[in-house]
CSV table of C-alpha atoms in Angstrom, one decimal:
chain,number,residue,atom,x,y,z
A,1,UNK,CA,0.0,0.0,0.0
A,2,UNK,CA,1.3,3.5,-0.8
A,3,UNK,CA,2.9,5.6,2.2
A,4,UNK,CA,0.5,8.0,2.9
A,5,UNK,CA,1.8,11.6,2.6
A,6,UNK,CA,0.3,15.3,4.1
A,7,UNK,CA,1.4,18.1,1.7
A,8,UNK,CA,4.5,20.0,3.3
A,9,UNK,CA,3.0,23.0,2.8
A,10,UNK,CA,-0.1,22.0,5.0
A,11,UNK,CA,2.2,20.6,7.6
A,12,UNK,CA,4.6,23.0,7.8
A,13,UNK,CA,1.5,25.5,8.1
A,14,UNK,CA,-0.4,23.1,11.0
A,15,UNK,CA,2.6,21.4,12.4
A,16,UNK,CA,1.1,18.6,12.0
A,17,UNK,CA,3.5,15.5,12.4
A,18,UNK,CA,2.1,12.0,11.2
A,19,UNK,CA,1.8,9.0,14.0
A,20,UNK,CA,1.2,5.3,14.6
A,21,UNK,CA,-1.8,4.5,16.6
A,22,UNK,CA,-1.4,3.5,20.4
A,23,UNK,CA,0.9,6.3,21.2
A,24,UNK,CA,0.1,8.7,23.8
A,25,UNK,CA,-2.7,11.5,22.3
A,26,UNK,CA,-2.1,14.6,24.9
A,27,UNK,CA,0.0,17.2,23.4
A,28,UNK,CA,0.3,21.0,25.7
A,29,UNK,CA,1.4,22.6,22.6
A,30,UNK,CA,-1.5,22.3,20.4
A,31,UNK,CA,-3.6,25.1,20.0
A,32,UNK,CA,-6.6,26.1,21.7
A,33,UNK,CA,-9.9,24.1,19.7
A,34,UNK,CA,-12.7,26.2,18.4
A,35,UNK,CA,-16.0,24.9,17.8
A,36,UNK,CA,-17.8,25.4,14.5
A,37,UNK,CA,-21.4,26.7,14.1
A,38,UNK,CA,-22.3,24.3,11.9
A,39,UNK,CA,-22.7,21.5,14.5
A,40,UNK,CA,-20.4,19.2,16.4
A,41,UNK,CA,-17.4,17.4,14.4
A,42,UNK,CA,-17.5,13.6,13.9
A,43,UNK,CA,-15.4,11.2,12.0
A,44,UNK,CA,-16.2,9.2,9.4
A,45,UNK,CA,-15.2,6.0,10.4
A,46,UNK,CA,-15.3,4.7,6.2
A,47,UNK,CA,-14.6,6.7,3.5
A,48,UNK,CA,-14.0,6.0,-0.4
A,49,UNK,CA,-12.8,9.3,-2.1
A,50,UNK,CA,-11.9,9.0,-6.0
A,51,UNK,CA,-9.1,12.3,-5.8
A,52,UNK,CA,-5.6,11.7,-5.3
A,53,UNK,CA,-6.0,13.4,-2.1
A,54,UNK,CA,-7.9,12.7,1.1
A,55,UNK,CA,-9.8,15.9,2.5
A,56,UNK,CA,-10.5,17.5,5.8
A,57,UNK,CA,-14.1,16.7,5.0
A,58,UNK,CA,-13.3,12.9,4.0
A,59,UNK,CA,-12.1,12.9,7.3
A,60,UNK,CA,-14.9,14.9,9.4
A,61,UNK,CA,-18.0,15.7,8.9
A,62,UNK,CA,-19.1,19.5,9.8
A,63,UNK,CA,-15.0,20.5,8.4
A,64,UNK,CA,-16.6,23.7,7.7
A,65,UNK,CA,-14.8,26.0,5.4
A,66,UNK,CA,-11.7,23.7,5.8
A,67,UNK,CA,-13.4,20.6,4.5
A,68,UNK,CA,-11.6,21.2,1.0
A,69,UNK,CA,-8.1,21.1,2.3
A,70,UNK,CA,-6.0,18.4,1.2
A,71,UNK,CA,-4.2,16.7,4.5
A,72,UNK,CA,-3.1,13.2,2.7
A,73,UNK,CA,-2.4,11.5,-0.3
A,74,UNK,CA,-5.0,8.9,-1.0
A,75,UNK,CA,-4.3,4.8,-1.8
A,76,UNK,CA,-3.7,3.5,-4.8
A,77,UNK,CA,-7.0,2.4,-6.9
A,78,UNK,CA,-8.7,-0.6,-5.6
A,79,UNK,CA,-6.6,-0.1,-2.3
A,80,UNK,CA,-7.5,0.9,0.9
A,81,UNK,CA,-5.0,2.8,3.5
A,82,UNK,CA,-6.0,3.3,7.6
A,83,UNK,CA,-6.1,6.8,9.5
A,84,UNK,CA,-5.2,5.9,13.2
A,85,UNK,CA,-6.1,7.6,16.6
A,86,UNK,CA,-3.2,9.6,17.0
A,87,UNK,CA,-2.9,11.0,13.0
A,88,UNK,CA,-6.4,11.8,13.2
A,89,UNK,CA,-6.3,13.8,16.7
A,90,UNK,CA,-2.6,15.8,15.2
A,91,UNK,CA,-4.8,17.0,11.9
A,92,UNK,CA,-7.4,17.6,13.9
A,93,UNK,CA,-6.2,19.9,16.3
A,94,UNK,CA,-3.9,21.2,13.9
A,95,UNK,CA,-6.6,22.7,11.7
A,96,UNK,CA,-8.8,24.0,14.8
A,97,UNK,CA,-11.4,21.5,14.6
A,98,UNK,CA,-13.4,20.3,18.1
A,99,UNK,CA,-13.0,16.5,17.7
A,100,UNK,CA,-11.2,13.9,19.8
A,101,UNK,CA,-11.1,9.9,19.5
A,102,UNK,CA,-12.4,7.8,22.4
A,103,UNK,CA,-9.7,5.3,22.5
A,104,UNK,CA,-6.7,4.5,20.6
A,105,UNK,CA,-8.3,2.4,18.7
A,106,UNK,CA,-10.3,5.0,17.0
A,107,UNK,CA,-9.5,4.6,13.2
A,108,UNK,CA,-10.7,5.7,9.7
A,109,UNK,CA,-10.4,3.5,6.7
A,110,UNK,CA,-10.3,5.1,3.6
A,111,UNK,CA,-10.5,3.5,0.2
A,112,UNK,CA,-10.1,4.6,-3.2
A,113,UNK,CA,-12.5,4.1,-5.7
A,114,UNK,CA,-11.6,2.1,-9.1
A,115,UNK,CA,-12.5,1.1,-12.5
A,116,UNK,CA,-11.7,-2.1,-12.8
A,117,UNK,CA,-10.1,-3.7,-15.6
A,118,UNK,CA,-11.0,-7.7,-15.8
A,119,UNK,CA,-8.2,-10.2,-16.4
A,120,UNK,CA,-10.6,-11.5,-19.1
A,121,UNK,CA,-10.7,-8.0,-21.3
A,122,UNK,CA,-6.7,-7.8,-21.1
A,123,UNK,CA,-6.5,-11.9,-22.1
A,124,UNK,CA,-9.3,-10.7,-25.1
A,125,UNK,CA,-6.7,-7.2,-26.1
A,126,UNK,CA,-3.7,-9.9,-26.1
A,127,UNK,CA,-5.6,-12.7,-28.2
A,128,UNK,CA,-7.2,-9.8,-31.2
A,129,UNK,CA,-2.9,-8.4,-31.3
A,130,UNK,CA,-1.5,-12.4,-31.7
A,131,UNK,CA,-4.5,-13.0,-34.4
A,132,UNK,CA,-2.1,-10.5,-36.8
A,133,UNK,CA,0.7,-12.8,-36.0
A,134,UNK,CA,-1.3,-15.8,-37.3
A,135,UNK,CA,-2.8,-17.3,-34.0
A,136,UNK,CA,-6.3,-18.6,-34.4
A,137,UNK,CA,-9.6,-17.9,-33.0
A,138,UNK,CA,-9.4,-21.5,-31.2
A,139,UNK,CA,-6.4,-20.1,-28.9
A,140,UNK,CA,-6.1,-19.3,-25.5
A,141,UNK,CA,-3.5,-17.8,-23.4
A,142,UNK,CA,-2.2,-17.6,-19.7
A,143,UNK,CA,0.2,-15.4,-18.1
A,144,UNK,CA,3.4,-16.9,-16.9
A,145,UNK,CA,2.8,-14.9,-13.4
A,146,UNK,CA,-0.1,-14.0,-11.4
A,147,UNK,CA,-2.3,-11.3,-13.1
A,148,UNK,CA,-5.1,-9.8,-11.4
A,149,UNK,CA,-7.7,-7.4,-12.4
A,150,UNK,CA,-6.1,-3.7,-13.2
A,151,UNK,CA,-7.6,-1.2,-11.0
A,152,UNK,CA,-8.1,2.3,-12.6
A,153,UNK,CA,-8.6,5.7,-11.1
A,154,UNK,CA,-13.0,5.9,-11.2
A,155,UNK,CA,-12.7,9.2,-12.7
A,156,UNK,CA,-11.5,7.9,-15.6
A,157,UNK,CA,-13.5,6.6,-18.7
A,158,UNK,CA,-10.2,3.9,-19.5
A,159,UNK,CA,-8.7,2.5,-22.7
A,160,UNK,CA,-6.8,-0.5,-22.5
A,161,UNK,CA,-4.2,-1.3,-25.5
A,162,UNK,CA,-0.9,-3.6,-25.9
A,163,UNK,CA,2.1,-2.4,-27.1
A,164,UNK,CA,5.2,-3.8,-27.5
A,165,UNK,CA,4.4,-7.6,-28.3
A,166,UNK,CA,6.4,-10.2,-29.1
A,167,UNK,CA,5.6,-13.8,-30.3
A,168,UNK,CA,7.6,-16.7,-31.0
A,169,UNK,CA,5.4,-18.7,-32.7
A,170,UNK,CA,7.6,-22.8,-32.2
A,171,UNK,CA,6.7,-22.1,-28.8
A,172,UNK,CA,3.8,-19.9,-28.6
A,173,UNK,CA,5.8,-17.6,-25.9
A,174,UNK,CA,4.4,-13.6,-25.8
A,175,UNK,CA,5.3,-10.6,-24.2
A,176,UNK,CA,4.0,-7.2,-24.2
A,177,UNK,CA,3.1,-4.0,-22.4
A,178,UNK,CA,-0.2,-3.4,-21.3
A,179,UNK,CA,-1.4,0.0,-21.4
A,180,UNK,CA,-4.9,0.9,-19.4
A,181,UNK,CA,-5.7,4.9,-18.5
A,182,UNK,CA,-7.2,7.8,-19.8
A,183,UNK,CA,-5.1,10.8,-21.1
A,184,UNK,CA,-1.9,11.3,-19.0
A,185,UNK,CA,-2.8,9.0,-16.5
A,186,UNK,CA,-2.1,5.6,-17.7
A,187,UNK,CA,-0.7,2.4,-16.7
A,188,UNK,CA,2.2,0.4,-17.3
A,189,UNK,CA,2.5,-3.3,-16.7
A,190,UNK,CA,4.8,-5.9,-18.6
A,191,UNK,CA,3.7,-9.2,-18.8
A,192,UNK,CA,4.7,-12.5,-20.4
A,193,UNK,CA,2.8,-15.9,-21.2
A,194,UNK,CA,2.1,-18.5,-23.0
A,195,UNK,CA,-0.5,-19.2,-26.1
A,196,UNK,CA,-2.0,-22.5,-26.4
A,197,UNK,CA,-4.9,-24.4,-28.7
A,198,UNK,CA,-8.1,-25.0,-27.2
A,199,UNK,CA,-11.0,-27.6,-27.9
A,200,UNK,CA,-14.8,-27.4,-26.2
A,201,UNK,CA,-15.1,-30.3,-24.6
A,202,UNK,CA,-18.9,-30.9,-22.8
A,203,UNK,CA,-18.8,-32.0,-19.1
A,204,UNK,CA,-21.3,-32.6,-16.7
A,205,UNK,CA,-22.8,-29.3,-15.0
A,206,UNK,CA,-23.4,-32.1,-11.5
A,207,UNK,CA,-22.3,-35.6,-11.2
A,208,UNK,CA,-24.7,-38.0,-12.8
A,209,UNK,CA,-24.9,-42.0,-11.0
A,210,UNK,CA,-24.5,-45.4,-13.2
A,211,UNK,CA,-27.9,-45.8,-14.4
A,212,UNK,CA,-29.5,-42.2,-15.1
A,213,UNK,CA,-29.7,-41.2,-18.2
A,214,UNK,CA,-27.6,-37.5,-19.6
A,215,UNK,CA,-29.2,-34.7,-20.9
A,216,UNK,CA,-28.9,-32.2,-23.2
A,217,UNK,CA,-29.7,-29.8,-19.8
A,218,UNK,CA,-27.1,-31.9,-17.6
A,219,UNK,CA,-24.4,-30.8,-19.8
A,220,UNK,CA,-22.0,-27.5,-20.5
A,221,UNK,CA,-19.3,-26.2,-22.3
A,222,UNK,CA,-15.4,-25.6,-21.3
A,223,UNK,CA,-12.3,-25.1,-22.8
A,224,UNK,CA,-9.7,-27.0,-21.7
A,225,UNK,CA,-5.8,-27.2,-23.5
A,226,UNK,CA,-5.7,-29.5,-27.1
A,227,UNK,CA,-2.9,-30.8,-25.3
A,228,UNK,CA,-4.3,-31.8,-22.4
A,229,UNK,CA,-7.5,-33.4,-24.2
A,230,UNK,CA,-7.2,-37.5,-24.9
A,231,UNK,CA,-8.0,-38.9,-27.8
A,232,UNK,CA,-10.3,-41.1,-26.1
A,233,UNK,CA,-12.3,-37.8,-24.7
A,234,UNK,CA,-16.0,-37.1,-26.3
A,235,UNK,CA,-15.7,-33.8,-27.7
A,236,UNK,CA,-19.2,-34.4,-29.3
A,237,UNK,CA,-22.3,-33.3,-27.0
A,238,UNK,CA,-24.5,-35.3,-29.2
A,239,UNK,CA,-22.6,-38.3,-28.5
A,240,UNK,CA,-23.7,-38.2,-24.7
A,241,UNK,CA,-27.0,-37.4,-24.8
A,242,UNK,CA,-29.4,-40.2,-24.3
A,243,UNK,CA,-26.2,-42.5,-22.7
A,244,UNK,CA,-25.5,-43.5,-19.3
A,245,UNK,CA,-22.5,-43.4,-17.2
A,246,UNK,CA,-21.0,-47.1,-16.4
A,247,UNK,CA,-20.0,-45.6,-12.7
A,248,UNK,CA,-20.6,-42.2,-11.5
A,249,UNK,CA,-19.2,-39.5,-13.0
A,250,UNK,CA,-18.0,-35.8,-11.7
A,251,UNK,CA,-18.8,-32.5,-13.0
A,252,UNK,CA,-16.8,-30.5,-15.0
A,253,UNK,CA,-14.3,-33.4,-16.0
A,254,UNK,CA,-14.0,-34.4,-19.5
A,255,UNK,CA,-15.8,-38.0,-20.2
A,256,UNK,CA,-14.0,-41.0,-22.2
A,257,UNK,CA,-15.9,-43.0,-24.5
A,258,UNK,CA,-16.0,-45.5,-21.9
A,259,UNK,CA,-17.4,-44.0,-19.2
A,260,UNK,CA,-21.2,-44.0,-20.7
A,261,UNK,CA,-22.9,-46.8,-22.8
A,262,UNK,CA,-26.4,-46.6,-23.6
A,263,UNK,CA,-29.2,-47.4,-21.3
A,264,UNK,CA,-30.0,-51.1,-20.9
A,265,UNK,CA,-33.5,-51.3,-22.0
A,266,UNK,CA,-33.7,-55.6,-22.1
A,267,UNK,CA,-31.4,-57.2,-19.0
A,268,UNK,CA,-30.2,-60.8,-18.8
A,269,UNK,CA,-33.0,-63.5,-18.1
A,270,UNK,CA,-35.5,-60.7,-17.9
A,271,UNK,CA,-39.3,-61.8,-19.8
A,272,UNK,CA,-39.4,-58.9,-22.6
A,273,UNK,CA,-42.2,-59.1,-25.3
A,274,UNK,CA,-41.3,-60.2,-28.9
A,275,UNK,CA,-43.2,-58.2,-31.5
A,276,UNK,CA,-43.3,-59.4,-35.6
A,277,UNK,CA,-44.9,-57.6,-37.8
A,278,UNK,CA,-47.0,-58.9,-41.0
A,279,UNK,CA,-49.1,-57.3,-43.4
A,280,UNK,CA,-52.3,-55.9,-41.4
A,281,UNK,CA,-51.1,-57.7,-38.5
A,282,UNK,CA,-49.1,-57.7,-35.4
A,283,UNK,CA,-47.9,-61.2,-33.7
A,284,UNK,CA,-46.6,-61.4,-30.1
A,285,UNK,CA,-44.8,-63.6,-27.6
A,286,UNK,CA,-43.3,-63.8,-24.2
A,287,UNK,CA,-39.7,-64.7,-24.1
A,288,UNK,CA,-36.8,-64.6,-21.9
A,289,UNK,CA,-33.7,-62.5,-22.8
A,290,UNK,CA,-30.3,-64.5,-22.7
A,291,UNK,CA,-28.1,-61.0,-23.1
A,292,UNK,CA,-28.4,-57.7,-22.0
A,293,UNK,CA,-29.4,-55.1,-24.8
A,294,UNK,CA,-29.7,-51.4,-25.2
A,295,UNK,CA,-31.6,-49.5,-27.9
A,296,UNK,CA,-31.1,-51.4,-31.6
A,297,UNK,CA,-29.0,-53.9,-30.1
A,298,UNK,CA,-29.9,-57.9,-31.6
A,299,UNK,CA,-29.9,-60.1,-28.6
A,300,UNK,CA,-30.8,-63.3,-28.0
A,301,UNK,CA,-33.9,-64.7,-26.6
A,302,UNK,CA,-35.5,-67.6,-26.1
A,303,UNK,CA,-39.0,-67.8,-27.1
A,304,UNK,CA,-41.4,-69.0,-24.4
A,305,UNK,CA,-43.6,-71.3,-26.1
A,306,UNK,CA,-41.3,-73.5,-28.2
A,307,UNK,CA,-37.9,-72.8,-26.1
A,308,UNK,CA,-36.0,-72.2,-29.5
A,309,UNK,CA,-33.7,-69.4,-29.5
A,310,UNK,CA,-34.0,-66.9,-31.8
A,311,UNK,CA,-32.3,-63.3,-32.6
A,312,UNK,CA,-34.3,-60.0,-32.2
A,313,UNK,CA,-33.6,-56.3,-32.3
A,314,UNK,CA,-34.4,-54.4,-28.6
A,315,UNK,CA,-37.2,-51.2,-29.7
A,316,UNK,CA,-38.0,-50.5,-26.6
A,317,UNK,CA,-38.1,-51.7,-22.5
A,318,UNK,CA,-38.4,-55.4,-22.5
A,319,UNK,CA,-39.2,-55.3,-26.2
A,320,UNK,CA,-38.1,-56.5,-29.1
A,321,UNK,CA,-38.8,-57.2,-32.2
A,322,UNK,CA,-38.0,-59.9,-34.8
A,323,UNK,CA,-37.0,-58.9,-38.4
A,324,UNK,CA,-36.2,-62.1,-40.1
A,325,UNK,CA,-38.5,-64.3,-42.3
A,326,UNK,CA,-37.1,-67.6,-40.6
A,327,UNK,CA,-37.5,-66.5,-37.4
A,328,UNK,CA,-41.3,-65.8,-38.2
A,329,UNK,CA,-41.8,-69.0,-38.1
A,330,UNK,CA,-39.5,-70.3,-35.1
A,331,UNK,CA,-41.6,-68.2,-33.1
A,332,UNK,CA,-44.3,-70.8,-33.3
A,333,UNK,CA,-47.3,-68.4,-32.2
A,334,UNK,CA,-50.0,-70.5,-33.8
C-alpha cells in the first residue's frame, strides 16, 4: 500500500506530524480548539474518495470551510489505507477543529474508488494483437505470473491497448506492455505468457450416477488445452446425450468414450415381449432374454412357447422385435 503523505506545505502550516496508533494523544502545545457553528465534528469511520487526495471533509463531517483542504495522499485504486487515533487527533487539532477519538483504537479507513479492468478483457486485447501474427480464434492464453484485475482511477473513462508484443510462434511464448488509462494517466505493466490451442469439450454441469440417463440440460461447455485433451475424450455433446455413465461421473471433468454406454433397455434373463410384424397384423410372444441389450441392439432370446432361440432387435423396454422371415416361423405363435 502507498505511504500515505500530508502536503508540506499543510504541515509546515499546521505542524502537523504523522503517528502510529497506540501512542500517547495529549499534546500542551496544540492550540486552543474552536468549535464550528455548523454542528459538532465527527469522524467518518469509512470513506472511499476518487481524488488523489484525502480531504479534511473525507475525514470529518461538519470541516466547515476547511473541508476542502487536502491533509493526505490517497491509496492507490482498488486499495485501501488506515487513518489511526493519533494521525487523526494531530490533523485535527492542527486545523482548529473540536473532535477527539475515544480510544486509541479509533480509526478511519479510507479506500479509493476504481474502474476495474478484468483479467478476461486484457486476455481478449492480447488474443485480437496475436491474431495479426497468425494465431487462431481457437487459442487461448495464460500469463506466466499471477495477473489480477487492473484497478483504474473511477474518474476515468479507461482504454486499455498492448504495445510492445512479441511472439515466438515454435513455442507460442508472448510478451507485451499493457497500457490501461485515460489521457496522461495511464498504466504500465509488462507481462509474459504463453498461447495455447483450445477444444470445447462438454462436461457434466453435477455428477450423474451409473444408471441415469444425460441430458442435453445436464451438460456445458469448457475449454480445456488441445494438449491436455485425450483422444479417447468425447468432444461431441450429441454423442452423450441419451447415454449413461458405467459408474458415477464428476462434474466439469472431461468423459471418455468408456465411461457411458447406452441405457440397458432388455437385462439378462429378464421376460421382454417379442413383436413381428405382418401385413395388417401384429404377432406377439413372451420370451426370456439371454443377453443384455440397449436400444437397436440384436440379442438373444429364447421364445417361451417353443424354447428355441431366436435373434431380435431391442425397440423399446423389454421389447423386441423380430426382423427375419425364418424366425417368423420359429416363433411358433399358432
Amino acid at each position: 500500500m502507498r505511504r500515505l503523505l500530508v502536503p508540506v506545505i499543510a504541515m509546515i502550516a499546521a505542524g502537523i506530524q504523522p503517528a502510529m496508533a497506540g501512542n500517547t494523544l495529549a499534546d500542551p502545545d496544540l492550540p486552543k480548539l474552536t468549535k464550528l457553528e455548523n454542528g459538532p465534528v465527527t469522524l467518518n469511520d469509512h470513506v472511499v474518495v476518487e481524488d488523489r487526495v484525502v480531504r479534511l471533509g473525507d475525514l470529518f463531517a461538519n470541516a466547515g470551510d476547511k473541508a476542502e483542504t487536502s491533509v493526505a495522499y490517497a491509496p492507490a485504486p482498488g486499495e485501501r489505507a488506515v487513518f489511526d487515533a493519533r494521525w487523526l487527533y494531530r490533523v485535527a487539532h492542527g486545523y482548529k477543529l473540536d473532535w477527539r477519538p475515544l480510544s486509541a483504537m479509533t480509526q478511519t479507513v479510507v479506500e479509493r474508488a476504481s474502474v476495474i479492468i478484468p483479467r478476461d478483457e486484457i486476455k481478449s486485447q492480447i488474443l485480437y494483437e496475436l491474431a495479426d501474427r497468425g494465431v487462431s480464434e481457437s487459442m487461448d492464453v495464460e500469463f506466466a505470473s499471477r495477473f489480477g484485475d487492473v484497478h483504474l482511477p473511477a474518474s476515468n473513462d479507461p482504454v486499455v491497448r498492448v504495445e510492445d508484443l512479441s511472439y515466438q510462434e515454435r513455442t507460442g511464448r508472448f510478451s507485451a506492455v499493457i497500457v490501461a488509462g485515460t489521457g496522461m494517466d495511464m498504466t504500465r505493466i509488462r507481462t509474459t505468457g504463453r498461447a495455447f490451442r483450445t477444444v470445447d469439450v462438454p462436461v457434466l454441469k453435477s455428477r450423474i450416477l451409473r444408471g441415469d440417463l444425460i441430458r442435453e440440460a445436464d451438460l456445458e461447455w469448457v475449454k480445456m488445452k488441445a494438449d491436455r485433451v485425450q483422444p479417447d475424450v468425447i468432444v461431441d455433446m450429441s454423442d452423450l446425450v441419451g447415454k449413461t455413465p458405467k459408474r458415477g461421473i464428476r462434474a466439469g471433468y472431461p468423459i471418455r468414450g468408456n465411461d457411458v454406454s447406452r441405457p440397458l433397455l432388455v437385462e439378462k434373463n429378464s421376460l421382454v415381449t417379442i413383436i413381428h410384424r405382418v401385413p395388417n397384423m401384429m404377432l406377439t410372444a413372451q420370451g426370456k432374454a439371454l443377453q443384455n441389450g440397449a436400444d437397436g441392439d440384436v440379442v438373444q432370446i429364447q421364445n417361451g412357447r417353443s424354447n428355441q432361440v431366436i435373434e431380435a432387435e431391442v425397440i423399446g423396454p423389454g421389447r423386441v422385435a423380430v426382423r427375419t422371415l425364418s424366425q417368423q416361423f420359429s416363433m411358433n405363435l399358432n
